[in-house]
Coordinates of C-alpha atoms in Angstrom, one line a residue:
X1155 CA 103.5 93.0 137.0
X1156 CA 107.0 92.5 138.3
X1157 CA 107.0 88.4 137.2
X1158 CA 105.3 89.5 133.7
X1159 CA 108.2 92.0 133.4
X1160 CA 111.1 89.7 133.9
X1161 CA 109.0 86.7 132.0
X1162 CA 108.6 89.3 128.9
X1163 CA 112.7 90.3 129.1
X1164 CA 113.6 86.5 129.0
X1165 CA 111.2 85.8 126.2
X1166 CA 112.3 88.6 123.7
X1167 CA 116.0 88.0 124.5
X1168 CA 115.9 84.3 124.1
X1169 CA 113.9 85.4 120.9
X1170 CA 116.4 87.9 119.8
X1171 CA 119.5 85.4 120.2
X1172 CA 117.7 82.9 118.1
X1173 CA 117.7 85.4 115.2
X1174 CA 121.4 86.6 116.5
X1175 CA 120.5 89.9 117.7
X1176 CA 120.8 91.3 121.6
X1177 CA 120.8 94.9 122.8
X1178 CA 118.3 96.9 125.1
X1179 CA 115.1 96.0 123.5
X1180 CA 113.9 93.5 126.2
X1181 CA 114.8 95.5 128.9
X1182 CA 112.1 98.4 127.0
X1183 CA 109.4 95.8 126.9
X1184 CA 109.9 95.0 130.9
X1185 CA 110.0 98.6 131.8
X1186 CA 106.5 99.0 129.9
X1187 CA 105.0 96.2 131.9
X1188 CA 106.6 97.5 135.6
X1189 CA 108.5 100.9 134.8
X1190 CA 109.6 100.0 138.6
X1191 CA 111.1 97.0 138.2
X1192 CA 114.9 97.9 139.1
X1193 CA 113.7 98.9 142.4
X1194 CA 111.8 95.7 143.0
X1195 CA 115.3 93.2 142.2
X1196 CA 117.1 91.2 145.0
X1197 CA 121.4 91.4 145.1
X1198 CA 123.9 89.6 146.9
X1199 CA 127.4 91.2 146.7
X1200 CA 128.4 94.5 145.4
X1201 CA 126.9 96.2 142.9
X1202 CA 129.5 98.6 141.1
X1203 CA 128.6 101.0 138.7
X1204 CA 131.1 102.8 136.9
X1205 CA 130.5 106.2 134.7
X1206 CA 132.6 108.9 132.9
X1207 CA 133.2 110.3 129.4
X1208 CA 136.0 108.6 128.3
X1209 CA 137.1 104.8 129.4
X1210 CA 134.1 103.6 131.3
X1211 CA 133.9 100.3 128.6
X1212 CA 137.1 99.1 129.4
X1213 CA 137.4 100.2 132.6
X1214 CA 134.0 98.1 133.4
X1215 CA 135.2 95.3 131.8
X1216 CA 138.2 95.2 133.4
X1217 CA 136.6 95.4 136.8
X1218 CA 134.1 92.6 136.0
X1219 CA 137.5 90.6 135.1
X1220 CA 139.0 91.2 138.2
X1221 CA 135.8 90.1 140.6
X1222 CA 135.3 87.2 138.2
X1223 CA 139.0 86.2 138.7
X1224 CA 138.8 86.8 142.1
X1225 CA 135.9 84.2 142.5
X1226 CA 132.9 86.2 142.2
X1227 CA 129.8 85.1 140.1
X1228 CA 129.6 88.3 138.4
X1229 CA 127.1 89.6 135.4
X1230 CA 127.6 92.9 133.4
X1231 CA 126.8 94.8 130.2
X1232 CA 129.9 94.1 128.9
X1233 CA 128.7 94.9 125.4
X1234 CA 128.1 98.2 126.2
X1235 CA 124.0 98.8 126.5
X1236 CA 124.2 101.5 129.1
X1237 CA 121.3 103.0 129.0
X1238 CA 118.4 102.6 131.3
X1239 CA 117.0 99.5 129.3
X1240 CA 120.2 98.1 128.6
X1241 CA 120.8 97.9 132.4
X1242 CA 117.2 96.6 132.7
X1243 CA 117.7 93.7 130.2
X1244 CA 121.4 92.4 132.0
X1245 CA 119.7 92.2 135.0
X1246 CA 116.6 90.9 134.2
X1247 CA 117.9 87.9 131.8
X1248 CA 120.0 87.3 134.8
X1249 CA 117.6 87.2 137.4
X1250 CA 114.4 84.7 139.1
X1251 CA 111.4 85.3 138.2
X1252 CA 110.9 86.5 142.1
X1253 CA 113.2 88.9 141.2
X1254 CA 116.5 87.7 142.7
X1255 CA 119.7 88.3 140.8
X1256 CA 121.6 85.4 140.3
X1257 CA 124.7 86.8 141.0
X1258 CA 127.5 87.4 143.6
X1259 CA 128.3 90.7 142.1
X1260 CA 127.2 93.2 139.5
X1261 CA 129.2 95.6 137.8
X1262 CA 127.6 98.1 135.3
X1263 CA 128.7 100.7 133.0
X1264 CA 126.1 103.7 133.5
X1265 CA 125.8 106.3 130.7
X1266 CA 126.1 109.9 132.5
X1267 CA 122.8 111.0 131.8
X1268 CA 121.4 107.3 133.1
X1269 CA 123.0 107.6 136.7
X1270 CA 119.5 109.7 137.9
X1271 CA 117.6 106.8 136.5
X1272 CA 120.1 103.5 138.5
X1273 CA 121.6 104.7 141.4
X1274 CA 118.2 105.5 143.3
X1275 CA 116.7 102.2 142.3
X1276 CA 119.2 99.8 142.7
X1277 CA 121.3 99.0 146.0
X1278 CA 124.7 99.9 144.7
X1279 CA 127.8 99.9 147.0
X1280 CA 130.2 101.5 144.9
X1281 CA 130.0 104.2 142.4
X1282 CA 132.8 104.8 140.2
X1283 CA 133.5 108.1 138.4
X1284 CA 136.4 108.1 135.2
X1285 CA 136.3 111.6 134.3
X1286 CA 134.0 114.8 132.7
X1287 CA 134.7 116.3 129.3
X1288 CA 132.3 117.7 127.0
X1289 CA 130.6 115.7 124.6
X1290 CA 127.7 115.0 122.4
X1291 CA 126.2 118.3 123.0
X1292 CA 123.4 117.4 121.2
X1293 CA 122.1 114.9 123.5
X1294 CA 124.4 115.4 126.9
X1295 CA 123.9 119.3 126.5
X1296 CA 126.9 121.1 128.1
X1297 CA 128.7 119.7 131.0
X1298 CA 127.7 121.7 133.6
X1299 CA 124.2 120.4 133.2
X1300 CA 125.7 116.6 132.9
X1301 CA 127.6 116.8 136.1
X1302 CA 124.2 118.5 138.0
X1303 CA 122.2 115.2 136.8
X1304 CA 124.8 113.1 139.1
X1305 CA 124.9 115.6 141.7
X1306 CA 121.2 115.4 142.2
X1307 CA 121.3 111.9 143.4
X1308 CA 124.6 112.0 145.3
X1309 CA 122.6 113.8 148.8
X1310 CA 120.8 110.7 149.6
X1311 CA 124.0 108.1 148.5
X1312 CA 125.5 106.4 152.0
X1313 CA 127.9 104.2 150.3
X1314 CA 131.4 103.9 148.5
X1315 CA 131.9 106.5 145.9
X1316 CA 135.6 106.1 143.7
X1317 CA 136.7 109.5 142.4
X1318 CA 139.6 110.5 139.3
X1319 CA 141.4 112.9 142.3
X1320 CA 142.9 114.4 139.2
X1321 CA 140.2 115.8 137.5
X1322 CA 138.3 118.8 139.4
X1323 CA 134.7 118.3 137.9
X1324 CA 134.7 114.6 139.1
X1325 CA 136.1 115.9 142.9
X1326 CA 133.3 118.6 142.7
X1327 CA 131.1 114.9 143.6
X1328 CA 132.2 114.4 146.1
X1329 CA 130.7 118.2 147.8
X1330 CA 127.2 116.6 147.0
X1331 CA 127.7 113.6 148.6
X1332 CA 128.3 114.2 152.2
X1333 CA 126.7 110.3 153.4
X1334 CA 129.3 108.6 150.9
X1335 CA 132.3 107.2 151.2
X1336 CA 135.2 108.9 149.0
X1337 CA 138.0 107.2 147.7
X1338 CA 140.2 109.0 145.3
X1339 CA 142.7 107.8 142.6
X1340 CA 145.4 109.1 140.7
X1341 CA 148.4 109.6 139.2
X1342 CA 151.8 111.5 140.1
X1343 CA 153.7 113.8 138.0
X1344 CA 156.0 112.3 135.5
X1345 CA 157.8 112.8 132.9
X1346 CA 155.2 113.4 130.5
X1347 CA 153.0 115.9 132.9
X1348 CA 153.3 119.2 131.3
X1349 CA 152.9 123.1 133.3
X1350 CA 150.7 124.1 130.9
X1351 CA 148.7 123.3 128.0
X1352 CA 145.8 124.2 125.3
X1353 CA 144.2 121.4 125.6
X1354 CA 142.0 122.3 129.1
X1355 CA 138.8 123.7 128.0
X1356 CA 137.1 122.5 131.3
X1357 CA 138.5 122.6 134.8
X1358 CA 139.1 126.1 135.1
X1359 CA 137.3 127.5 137.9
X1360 CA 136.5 126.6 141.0
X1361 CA 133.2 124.4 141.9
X1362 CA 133.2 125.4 145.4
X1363 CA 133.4 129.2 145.0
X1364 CA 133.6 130.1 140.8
X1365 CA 137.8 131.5 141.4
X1366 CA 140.2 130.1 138.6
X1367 CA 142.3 127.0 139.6
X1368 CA 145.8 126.9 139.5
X1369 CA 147.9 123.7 138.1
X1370 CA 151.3 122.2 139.4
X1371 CA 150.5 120.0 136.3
X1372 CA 148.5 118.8 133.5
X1373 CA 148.4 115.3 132.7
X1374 CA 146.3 115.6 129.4
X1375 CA 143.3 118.2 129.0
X1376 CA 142.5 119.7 132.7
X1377 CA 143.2 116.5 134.3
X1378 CA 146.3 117.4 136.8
X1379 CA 147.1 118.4 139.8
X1380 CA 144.8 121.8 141.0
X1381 CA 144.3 124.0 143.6
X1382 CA 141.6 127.0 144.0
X1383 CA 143.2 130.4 144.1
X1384 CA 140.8 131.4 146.6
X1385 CA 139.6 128.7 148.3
X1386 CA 140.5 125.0 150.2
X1387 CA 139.2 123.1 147.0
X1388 CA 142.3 121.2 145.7
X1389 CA 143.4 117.8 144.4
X1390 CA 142.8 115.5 147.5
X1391 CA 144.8 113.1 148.6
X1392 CA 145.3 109.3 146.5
X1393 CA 144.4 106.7 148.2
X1394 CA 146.1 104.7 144.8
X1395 CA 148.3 106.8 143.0
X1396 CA 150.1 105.6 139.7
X1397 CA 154.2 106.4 139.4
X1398 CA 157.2 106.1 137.6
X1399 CA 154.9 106.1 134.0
X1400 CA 156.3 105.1 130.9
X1401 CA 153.8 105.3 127.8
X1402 CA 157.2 103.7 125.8
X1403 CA 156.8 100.5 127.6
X1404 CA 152.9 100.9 128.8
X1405 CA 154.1 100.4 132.3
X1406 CA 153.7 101.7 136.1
X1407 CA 154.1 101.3 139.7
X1408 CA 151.7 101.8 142.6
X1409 CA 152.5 100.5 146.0
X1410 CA 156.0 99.6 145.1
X1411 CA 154.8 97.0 142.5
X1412 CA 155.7 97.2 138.5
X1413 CA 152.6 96.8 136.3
X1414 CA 152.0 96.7 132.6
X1415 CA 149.4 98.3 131.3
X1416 CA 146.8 96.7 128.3
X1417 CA 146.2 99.5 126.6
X1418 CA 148.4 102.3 124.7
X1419 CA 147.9 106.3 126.4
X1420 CA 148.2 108.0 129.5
X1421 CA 144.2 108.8 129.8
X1422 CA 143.9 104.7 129.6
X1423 CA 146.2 104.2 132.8
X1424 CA 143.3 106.2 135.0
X1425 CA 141.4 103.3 133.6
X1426 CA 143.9 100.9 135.9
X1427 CA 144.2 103.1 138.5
X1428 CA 140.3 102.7 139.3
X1429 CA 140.7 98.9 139.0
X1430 CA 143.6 98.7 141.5
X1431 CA 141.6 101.2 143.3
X1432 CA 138.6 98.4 143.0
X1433 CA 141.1 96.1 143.9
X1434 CA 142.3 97.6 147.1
X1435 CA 138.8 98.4 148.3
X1436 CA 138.0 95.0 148.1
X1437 CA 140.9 93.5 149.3
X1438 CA 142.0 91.7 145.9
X1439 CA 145.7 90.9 145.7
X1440 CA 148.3 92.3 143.0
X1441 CA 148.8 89.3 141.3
X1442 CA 145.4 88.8 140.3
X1443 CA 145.3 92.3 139.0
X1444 CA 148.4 91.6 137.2
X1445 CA 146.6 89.0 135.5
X1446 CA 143.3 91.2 134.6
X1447 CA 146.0 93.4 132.6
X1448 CA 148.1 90.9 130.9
X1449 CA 144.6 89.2 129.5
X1450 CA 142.6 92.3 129.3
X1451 CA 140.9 91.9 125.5
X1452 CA 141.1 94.9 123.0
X1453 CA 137.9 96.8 122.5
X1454 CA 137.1 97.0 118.7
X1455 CA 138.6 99.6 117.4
X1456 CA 140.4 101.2 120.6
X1457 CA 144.1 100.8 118.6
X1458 CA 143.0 98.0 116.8
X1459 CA 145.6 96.6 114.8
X1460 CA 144.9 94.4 111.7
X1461 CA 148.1 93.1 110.2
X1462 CA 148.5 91.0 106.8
X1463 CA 151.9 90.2 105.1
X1464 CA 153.7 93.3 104.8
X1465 CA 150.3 96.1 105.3
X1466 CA 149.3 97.1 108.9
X1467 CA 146.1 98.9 109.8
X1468 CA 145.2 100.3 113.4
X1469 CA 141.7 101.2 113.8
X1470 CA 140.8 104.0 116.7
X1471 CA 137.5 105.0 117.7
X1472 CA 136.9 109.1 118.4
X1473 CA 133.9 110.4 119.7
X1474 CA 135.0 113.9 121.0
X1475 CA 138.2 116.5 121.6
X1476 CA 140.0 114.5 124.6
X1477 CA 139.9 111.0 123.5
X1478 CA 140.5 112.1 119.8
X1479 CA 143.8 114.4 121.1
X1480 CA 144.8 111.2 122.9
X1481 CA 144.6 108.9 119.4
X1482 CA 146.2 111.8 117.8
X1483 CA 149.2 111.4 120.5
X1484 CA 149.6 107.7 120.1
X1485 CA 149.6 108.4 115.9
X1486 CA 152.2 111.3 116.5
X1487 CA 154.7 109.2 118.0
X1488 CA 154.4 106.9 115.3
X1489 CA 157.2 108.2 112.7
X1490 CA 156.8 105.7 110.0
X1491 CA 155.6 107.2 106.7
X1492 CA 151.5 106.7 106.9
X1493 CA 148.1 107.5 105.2
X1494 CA 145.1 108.8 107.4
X1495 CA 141.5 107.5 106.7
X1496 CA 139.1 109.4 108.9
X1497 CA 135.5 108.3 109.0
X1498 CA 132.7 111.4 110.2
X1499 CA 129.6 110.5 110.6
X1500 CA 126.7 112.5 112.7
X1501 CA 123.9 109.9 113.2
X1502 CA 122.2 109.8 117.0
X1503 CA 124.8 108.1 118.6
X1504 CA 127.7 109.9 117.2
X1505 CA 126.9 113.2 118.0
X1506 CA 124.6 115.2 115.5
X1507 CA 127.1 118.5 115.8
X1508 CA 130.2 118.0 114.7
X1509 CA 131.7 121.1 115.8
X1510 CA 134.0 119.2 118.1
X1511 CA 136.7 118.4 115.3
X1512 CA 137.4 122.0 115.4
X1513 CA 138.9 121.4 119.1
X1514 CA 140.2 118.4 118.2
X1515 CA 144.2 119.0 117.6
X1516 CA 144.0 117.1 113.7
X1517 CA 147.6 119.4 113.5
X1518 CA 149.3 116.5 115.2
X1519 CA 148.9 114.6 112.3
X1520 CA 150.3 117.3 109.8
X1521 CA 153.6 115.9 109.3
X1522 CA 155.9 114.8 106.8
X1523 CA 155.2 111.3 108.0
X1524 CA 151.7 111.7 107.2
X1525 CA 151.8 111.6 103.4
X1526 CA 147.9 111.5 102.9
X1527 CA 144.4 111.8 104.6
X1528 CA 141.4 110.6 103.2
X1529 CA 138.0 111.6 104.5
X1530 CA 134.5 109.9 104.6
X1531 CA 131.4 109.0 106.2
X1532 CA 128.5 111.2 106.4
X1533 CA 130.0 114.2 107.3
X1534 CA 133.8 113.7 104.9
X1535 CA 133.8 116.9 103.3
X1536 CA 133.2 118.6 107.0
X1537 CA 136.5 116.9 107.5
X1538 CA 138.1 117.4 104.8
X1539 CA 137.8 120.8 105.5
X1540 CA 138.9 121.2 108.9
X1541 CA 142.1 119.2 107.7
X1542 CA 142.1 122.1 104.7
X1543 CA 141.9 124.8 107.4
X1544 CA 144.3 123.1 109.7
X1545 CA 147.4 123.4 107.2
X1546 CA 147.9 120.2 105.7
X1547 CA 150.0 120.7 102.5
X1548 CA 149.7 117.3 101.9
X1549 CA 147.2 115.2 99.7
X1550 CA 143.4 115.8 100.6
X1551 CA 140.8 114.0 99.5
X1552 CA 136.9 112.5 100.0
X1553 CA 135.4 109.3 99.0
X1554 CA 132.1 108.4 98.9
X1555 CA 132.0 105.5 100.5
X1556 CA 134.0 103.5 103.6
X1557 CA 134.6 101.0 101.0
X1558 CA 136.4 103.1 98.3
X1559 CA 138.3 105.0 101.3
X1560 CA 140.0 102.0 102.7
X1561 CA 140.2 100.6 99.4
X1562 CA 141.9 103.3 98.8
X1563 CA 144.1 103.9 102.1
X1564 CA 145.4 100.1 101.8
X1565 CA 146.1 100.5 98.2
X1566 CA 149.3 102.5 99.1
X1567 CA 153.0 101.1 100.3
X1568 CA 152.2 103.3 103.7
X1569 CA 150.8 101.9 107.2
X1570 CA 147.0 102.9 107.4
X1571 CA 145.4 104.7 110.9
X1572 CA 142.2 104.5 110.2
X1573 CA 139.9 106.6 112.5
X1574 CA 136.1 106.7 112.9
X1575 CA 133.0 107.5 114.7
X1576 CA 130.7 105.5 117.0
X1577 CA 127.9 104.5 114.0
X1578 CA 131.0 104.2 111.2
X1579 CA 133.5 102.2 113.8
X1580 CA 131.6 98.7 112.8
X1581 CA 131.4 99.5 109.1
X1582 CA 134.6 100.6 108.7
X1583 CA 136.0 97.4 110.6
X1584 CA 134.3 95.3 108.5
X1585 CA 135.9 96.5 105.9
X1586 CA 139.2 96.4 106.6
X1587 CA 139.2 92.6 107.5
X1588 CA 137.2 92.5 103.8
X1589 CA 139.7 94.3 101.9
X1590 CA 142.7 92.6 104.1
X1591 CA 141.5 89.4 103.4
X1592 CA 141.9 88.5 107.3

């Protein structure tokens, strides 16, 4: 069964790139013919899989770049399919029909609830963990009962596990996994880290023995530096720890050495800190880091920016309360005059409760440099009135349509931010290039 499996995965996906689709579907027709199959695969090299709420796309990515750079033969889902039989299909497409991976390395980005379903069955030598915060309680439930899935497979894990030292429900790991390996990453206090905030809904009691935490510092949300009030549990300490940060210039040291960062936001420098932490682990110099940030690409619609003669658009993607309050930051700072076009949609992958945009902090954007907000998608009059309840005194309205809504954000002498959920992200990119003529 294990040949007909990998025989059916190449099949479909070869049949599925000659109609120009991809995605997981091979991988589902494999698992019906050997529902074993991961466990049956040969690999040479390390085998990385990274997880987390927030960042583990370009975080991945950005790991597979450094390997590859660093002369590795590496595959990974670098499109994203995270799931079980996304996993299944990159591996399979890339493998013998005896089952041997044709590769020197393997990085994967794990959804949360799919670590159960990898680690186990797959000889990984180096788990890496980006951060917990709620989201999609719909279909991850509520933290707590995300965080035990991990834990339940971390007892019988003998390898390298990479930790965010700064966020407490990622440390907690590490009390499960007494065979592992922990390395922990970071960053220092700065000139941004606050001593308290209203952002931390998580991260407020101790894992070890339910006392509340204490913070020297926040760096965003609950992610900071923390101590148990009762207890040893604490921030542990870096082995790669991020200084002197400047979000104005997107730069940093670590070791002594100045780095620039790819991406715009605090929460997207963790992202670095776990590749340099990568980097040290397997002995990869700085400079070929250096080089993974300076060509790292720009995930659609993570600060896209879309720019035609005089009219510039930036495109973010928001999926839940911490990565929206981090977009909201980056427009904040931004004090020319602008419209708002927010796209809500509840499908599957978005999240079917929206509740979450009532703990998203929208109020940033209630300025006098804001001079509209126009809502959409599925779920626009939801939005519309959480921007209602929020204060705005400025012009509210709801289209239809993603069409009529950027139509009618670029149709103004402002700059557009257009912001948008997982299912409406593609759509509304699409049409921005459409109505920007790009």
């Amino acid at each position: 069964m294990q040949t007909l499996a990998i025989l059916a995965a190449k099949v479909s996906s070869l049949l599925l790139k000659c109609i120009g689709r991809g995605g997981s579907l091979p991988g589902s027709i494999a698992l019906k013919f050997d529902n074993n199959i991961l466990n049956k695969l040969e690999f040479t090299g390390p085998v990385i899989l990274v997880t987390g709420t927030n960042g583990k796309t370009s975080t991945a990515n950005m790991i597979t770049d450094l390997l590859a750079n660093a002369g590795y033969n590496v595959i990974s889902n670098r499109k994203g399919d995270n799931l079980k039989a996304g996993i299944v299909t990159t591996l399979l497409t890339h493998s013998s029909l005896s089952g041997r991976v044709n590769a020197t390395a393997c990085v994967l980005e794990v959804d949360e609830l799919n670590i159960r379903h990898i680690l186990p069955n797959i000889p990984v030598t180096c788990l890496i963990v980006n951060n917990f915060f709620r989201d999609q309680l719909d279909r991850a439930k509520e933290m707590e009962q995300l965080i035990e899935s991990i834990e339940s497979v971390l007892p019988n894990y003998h390898d390298d596990l990479i930790l965010n030292g700064n966020d407490p429900n990622v440390v907690r790991l590490a009390l499960k996994a007494k065979n592992a390996h922990v390395y922990y990453y970071g960053m220092d206090k700065n000139k941004y880290s606050v001593a308290s905030t209203n952002e931390a809904s998580e991260g407020k009691f101790c894992p070890k023995c339910g006392a509340r935490l204490k913070y020297d510092f926040y760096q965003y949300s609950h992610i900071g530096q923390f101590s148990c009030s009762k207890c040893d549990f604490k921030t542990p300490n870096l082995d790669v720890c991020i200084e002197d940060v400047d979000l104005t210039k997107q730069s940093f040291t670590c070791d002594g050495i100045y780095y620039r960062q790819p991406y715009m936001g605090m929460y997207s420098m963790y992202n670095c800190a776990a590749v340099l932490m990568v980097a040290k682990y397997l002995n990869i110099n700085s400079d070929i880091v250096k080089k993974v940030f300076e060509h790292a690409p720009q995930p659609a619609g993570r600060n896209e920016s879309f720019q035609k003669d005089d009219k510039t658009c930036i495109l973010n993607l928001v999926k839940n309360p911490t990565g929206a309050n981090e977009v909201m930051k980056v427009i904040e700072k931004d004090e020319d005059d602008k419209v708002i076009c927010i796209v809500l949609n509840d499908r599957e992958q978005d999240g079917t409760d929206v509740s979450w945009i009532y703990d998203t902090f929208f109020e940033k954007l209630m300025n006098d440099h804001t001079k509209r907000i126009i809502c959409t998608g599925l779920r626009g009059y939801d939005m519309a009135l959480r921007i209602y309840y929020g204060g705005y005194e400025g012009e509210i309205s709801v289209e239809d349509t993603i069409e009529q809504a950027i139509h009618s954000s670029l149709n103004t002498p402002y700059k557009v931010y257009a912001i948008a959920t997982y299912t409406a992200l593609l759509p509304t990119r699409q049409t921005i290039i459409k109505e920007m003529n790009l």
